[in-house]
XYZ file of C-alpha atoms in Angstrom:
332
model
C -10.557 -17.320 -12.179
C -9.710 -18.636 -8.656
C -10.289 -16.265 -5.506
C -7.302 -14.268 -5.051
C -5.557 -15.046 -8.446
C -5.793 -11.354 -9.373
C -4.737 -10.033 -6.293
C -0.908 -9.239 -5.932
C 0.312 -7.404 -2.805
C 4.103 -7.597 -3.154
C 6.208 -7.515 -6.111
C 9.923 -7.388 -6.740
C 11.199 -5.436 -9.900
C 14.668 -4.261 -11.509
C 14.666 -0.723 -12.004
C 17.134 0.825 -14.576
C 17.134 4.503 -14.939
C 18.169 6.221 -18.033
C 21.750 7.558 -18.647
C 22.477 10.972 -18.847
C 23.164 12.491 -22.335
C 26.771 13.750 -23.125
C 27.747 17.377 -23.367
C 28.939 18.706 -26.733
C 32.067 19.642 -27.220
C 31.800 21.411 -30.419
C 33.307 24.700 -31.654
C 31.362 27.292 -33.544
C 32.002 27.454 -37.513
C 30.223 29.152 -40.145
C 31.281 30.851 -43.543
C 31.708 34.117 -41.574
C 33.470 32.591 -38.924
C 36.670 30.510 -38.866
C 37.580 30.188 -35.372
C 34.376 30.891 -33.407
C 33.934 29.938 -29.616
C 32.675 26.789 -27.842
C 28.855 26.386 -28.517
C 28.180 22.737 -27.340
C 25.165 22.231 -25.417
C 24.377 20.178 -22.460
C 23.101 16.438 -22.504
C 19.557 15.633 -21.698
C 18.730 13.945 -18.472
C 18.214 10.264 -18.058
C 14.521 9.055 -17.668
C 13.465 8.738 -14.165
C 11.096 5.720 -12.750
C 8.460 7.490 -11.319
C 5.550 5.751 -9.077
C 2.243 7.645 -9.256
C -0.763 6.489 -6.921
C -4.186 5.607 -8.395
C -7.061 5.262 -6.451
C -8.611 2.989 -9.063
C -6.096 0.147 -8.597
C -6.265 -2.055 -5.859
C -3.517 -4.724 -6.682
C -0.055 -4.941 -7.906
C -1.165 -7.566 -10.534
C -0.327 -5.158 -13.672
C 3.582 -5.180 -12.427
C 3.711 -8.812 -11.421
C 5.516 -9.987 -14.814
C 7.204 -6.621 -15.533
C 10.461 -7.740 -13.900
C 12.553 -4.987 -15.615
C 11.667 -1.515 -15.794
C 14.032 0.563 -17.975
C 13.813 4.166 -18.635
C 15.127 6.081 -21.878
C 18.605 7.708 -21.980
C 18.945 11.157 -22.625
C 19.973 12.419 -25.721
C 23.669 14.264 -26.186
C 23.932 17.939 -26.693
C 24.385 19.486 -29.897
C 25.908 22.767 -31.828
C 24.680 26.345 -30.947
C 23.891 25.541 -27.575
C 21.354 22.854 -28.138
C 20.389 21.161 -25.052
C 19.906 17.084 -25.715
C 16.567 15.610 -25.399
C 15.554 14.413 -21.899
C 14.740 10.865 -21.351
C 11.463 9.426 -21.458
C 10.100 8.851 -17.834
C 8.714 5.387 -16.720
C 5.684 5.850 -14.788
C 4.224 3.104 -12.788
C 0.588 3.437 -11.867
C 0.496 1.846 -7.993
C -2.613 1.503 -5.469
C -2.723 3.705 -2.694
C -1.054 2.103 0.279
C 1.820 0.939 -1.480
C 5.373 1.066 0.200
C 8.796 1.112 -2.026
C 11.796 -0.367 -0.138
C 15.607 -1.183 -1.248
C 15.441 -4.739 -1.891
C 18.970 -5.421 -0.678
C 18.851 -3.120 2.351
C 15.149 -3.365 3.237
C 15.141 0.383 3.582
C 11.836 1.673 2.973
C 12.140 4.824 0.441
C 8.459 5.951 0.726
C 4.920 5.194 0.301
C 1.946 6.441 -1.810
C -1.132 7.060 -0.097
C -2.961 9.849 -2.165
C -4.519 9.763 -5.683
C -2.212 11.368 -8.319
C 0.977 11.702 -5.855
C 4.222 11.231 -7.385
C 7.479 10.067 -6.202
C 10.726 9.150 -8.105
C 11.521 5.645 -7.442
C 14.855 5.618 -9.414
C 16.343 8.957 -10.643
C 17.720 9.310 -14.078
C 21.346 10.258 -14.576
C 22.176 13.987 -14.840
C 23.251 15.117 -18.540
C 26.914 16.329 -19.237
C 27.654 19.914 -19.459
C 28.459 21.086 -22.935
C 32.128 22.824 -23.275
C 30.860 26.280 -23.346
C 30.681 25.919 -19.635
C 34.141 25.488 -19.322
C 35.484 28.444 -21.160
C 37.880 31.060 -19.383
C 40.051 33.974 -20.107
C 43.299 31.381 -20.572
C 41.141 28.803 -22.142
C 38.763 30.198 -24.502
C 38.280 27.112 -26.850
C 38.010 23.809 -24.713
C 37.876 20.998 -26.832
C 36.124 18.738 -24.027
C 32.662 18.474 -22.348
C 31.425 16.382 -19.474
C 30.162 12.906 -20.184
C 26.120 11.972 -18.711
C 26.120 10.517 -15.428
C 25.165 6.905 -15.422
C 21.470 5.703 -14.804
C 20.833 3.768 -11.402
C 20.076 -0.303 -11.600
C 18.505 -1.614 -8.559
C 16.012 -3.997 -7.155
C 13.041 -2.499 -5.691
C 10.211 -4.375 -3.660
C 6.513 -2.824 -3.808
C 4.403 -3.964 -1.034
C 0.892 -3.122 -0.850
C -0.852 -2.503 2.732
C -4.800 -2.031 2.125
C -5.823 1.560 3.074
C -9.216 1.342 5.045
C -10.979 3.190 8.169
C -11.679 -0.050 9.625
C -10.266 -3.483 9.445
C -12.017 -6.799 10.307
C -10.144 -8.806 12.786
C -10.968 -12.419 13.744
C -10.582 -16.021 13.380
C -11.838 -17.998 10.396
C -15.700 -18.386 10.154
C -16.251 -15.196 12.482
C -18.681 -13.849 10.073
C -16.185 -10.834 8.673
C -17.406 -11.501 4.991
C -20.768 -11.761 5.786
C -20.818 -8.434 7.660
C -19.111 -6.918 4.742
C -21.767 -8.385 2.257
C -24.486 -6.939 4.304
C -23.092 -3.438 5.206
C -21.577 -2.683 1.850
C -21.913 -3.344 -1.987
C -18.959 -6.076 -1.712
C -19.378 -9.667 -2.706
C -16.643 -11.350 -0.626
C -16.887 -15.306 -0.966
C -18.996 -16.918 1.850
C -19.035 -20.576 2.722
C -19.039 -22.478 6.056
C -15.229 -23.689 5.818
C -12.327 -21.728 7.174
C -10.140 -19.640 5.231
C -13.044 -18.956 2.670
C -11.245 -15.411 2.429
C -7.954 -15.679 1.040
C -7.246 -11.828 -0.071
C -8.358 -8.650 1.783
C -11.844 -7.395 0.267
C -12.574 -3.598 0.240
C -16.048 -2.404 0.785
C -17.571 1.262 1.202
C -20.159 1.355 3.832
C -23.000 4.068 3.576
C -23.457 5.986 6.571
C -25.942 8.750 7.789
C -26.073 12.088 5.774
C -24.446 10.641 2.801
C -21.190 9.861 4.463
C -19.378 6.807 4.215
C -16.148 4.744 5.264
C -14.007 1.975 3.875
C -13.999 -1.533 5.682
C -11.486 -3.945 4.815
C -12.178 -7.657 5.608
C -8.536 -9.312 6.408
C -8.182 -12.806 5.759
C -8.792 -15.116 8.997
C -6.281 -15.091 11.698
C -5.238 -18.270 13.694
C -3.469 -18.863 16.826
C 0.388 -18.780 15.737
C -0.328 -16.518 12.642
C 2.689 -13.987 13.869
C 5.079 -17.183 13.696
C 3.613 -18.439 9.931
C 0.896 -20.694 10.757
C -1.900 -20.976 8.693
C -2.151 -17.958 6.366
C 0.533 -16.601 8.450
C 1.723 -12.869 8.596
C 0.888 -12.439 5.214
C -1.922 -10.324 5.255
C -1.235 -9.079 8.907
C 0.468 -6.243 7.309
C -2.693 -4.944 5.986
C -4.189 -4.453 9.314
C -1.066 -1.668 9.733
C -2.942 0.960 7.733
C -6.362 0.470 9.086
C -7.677 3.443 11.474
C -9.842 1.182 13.680
C -9.777 -2.180 14.442
C -13.030 -4.219 14.777
C -12.242 -7.648 16.366
C -15.075 -9.989 15.663
C -15.808 -13.299 17.885
C -18.765 -15.464 17.153
C -21.171 -16.261 19.830
C -20.967 -19.991 19.595
C -17.201 -20.050 20.030
C -15.857 -22.899 21.922
C -13.510 -20.356 23.785
C -14.920 -17.488 26.149
C -15.414 -14.059 24.334
C -12.328 -12.882 26.237
C -10.155 -15.659 25.650
C -10.763 -15.389 21.974
C -10.231 -11.825 21.998
C -7.055 -11.550 23.687
C -5.629 -14.433 21.357
C -6.451 -12.108 18.279
C -4.555 -9.117 20.214
C -1.449 -11.357 20.989
C -1.124 -11.945 17.299
C -1.441 -8.573 16.534
C 1.067 -7.538 18.945
C 3.457 -10.112 18.379
C 3.527 -8.762 14.405
C 3.792 -5.122 15.380
C 3.153 -3.578 18.910
C 2.358 -0.568 17.291
C -0.881 -2.028 16.479
C -2.008 -1.474 20.105
C -2.121 2.259 19.775
C -5.286 1.856 17.214
C -8.732 2.311 18.415
C -10.438 -1.047 19.044
C -14.001 -2.399 19.055
C -15.302 -5.563 19.988
C -18.422 -7.220 17.942
C -19.951 -10.358 18.971
C -21.390 -12.033 16.127
C -24.111 -14.513 15.477
C -25.760 -13.188 18.228
C -29.539 -14.020 16.967
C -29.067 -17.333 18.427
C -28.710 -15.802 22.145
C -31.973 -14.905 24.424
C -31.609 -11.824 26.532
C -30.773 -14.105 29.910
C -27.657 -15.673 28.046
C -26.498 -12.428 26.401
C -26.466 -10.447 29.739
C -24.421 -13.747 31.354
C -22.003 -13.467 28.648
C -21.528 -9.508 29.383
C -20.343 -10.180 32.521
C -17.018 -12.195 30.815
C -15.971 -9.605 28.236
C -12.895 -7.805 28.160
C -12.996 -4.478 30.255
C -12.006 -1.026 28.398
C -13.140 -1.610 24.980
C -16.508 -0.727 23.559
C -18.786 -4.073 22.314
C -21.653 -4.731 20.542
C -23.583 -8.063 19.856
C -24.542 -8.215 16.070
C -26.327 -10.523 13.590
C -25.634 -9.817 10.127
C -28.096 -12.424 8.722
C -30.806 -11.052 11.290
C -29.851 -7.521 10.762
C -29.425 -7.009 14.576
C -27.163 -4.248 15.898
C -25.785 -3.139 12.418
C -27.077 0.632 12.493
C -25.415 0.710 16.213
C -22.145 -0.709 15.050
C -21.735 1.826 12.369
C -22.332 4.532 14.811
C -19.756 2.961 17.063
C -17.382 2.766 14.178
C -18.046 6.345 13.103
C -17.663 7.842 16.372
C -14.032 5.584 16.885
C -12.848 6.944 13.579
C -13.759 10.462 14.017
C -12.405 10.438 17.324
């Protein structure tokens, strides 16, 4: 299976909640009672469509081909004040970080961020009241009841934004996938050509004292990504949910480190200025090819006011120090 074919972070679905059941207009009759009063029960509620967070999921693939989600209607009320059956709810399991928005207006309805968290996406119609609700001293045998409320039919967009403690930000071939494969058990595809990574990859990084944090490898950004170039802004949204941004610039870049960092920062700012509020770190990768003199020379031109570190994933250089830096930023 081609890489990314099972990663889906955007689906558009038609949701139709259940109609409410009609109330009953029954009048009590039995062999001892010729003209009893009203005893019609209420109709049942129509089924809701509900989203539930599931930490075991990481993609919306299971919803990609379910274009229509239809919940059961509620049952009608009946005699002896019997309540109609509530319609069965349709529960959709979604990965953490899923946002629900109205497809027509673009309004964000809510997001799911915790395992087991449930939110009603499309509420079912309310059941109608039976005729016993409408009896009065002057109308003791009402022969009418309420119909159930109709359900709601609307198009909903579900959008996944990967949840991670630290997101790796860098141009293609900056060494992001290599770093993730070395510090975690994740096995992203690694090759010496641009855009090797076509989907976000997550890995759990072990830290001291049995602690850990989640690292996300975001597909490579290029200059102009916020305008739709390269992979465009398709995956920039995943960066919005990362607590810390780790900018990765290779030591053998044809630009200066500061210039490449500023281009990356500009692309993120153009996409969403709020990303500037996140803690930022800088890792200069592939530094095993640098000698001490060259490293000191490069340090003179690094961006100011941002913690930096020279690392090499292949040579295992500076990785523990990098983890310390990330842990400090996450918990600051």
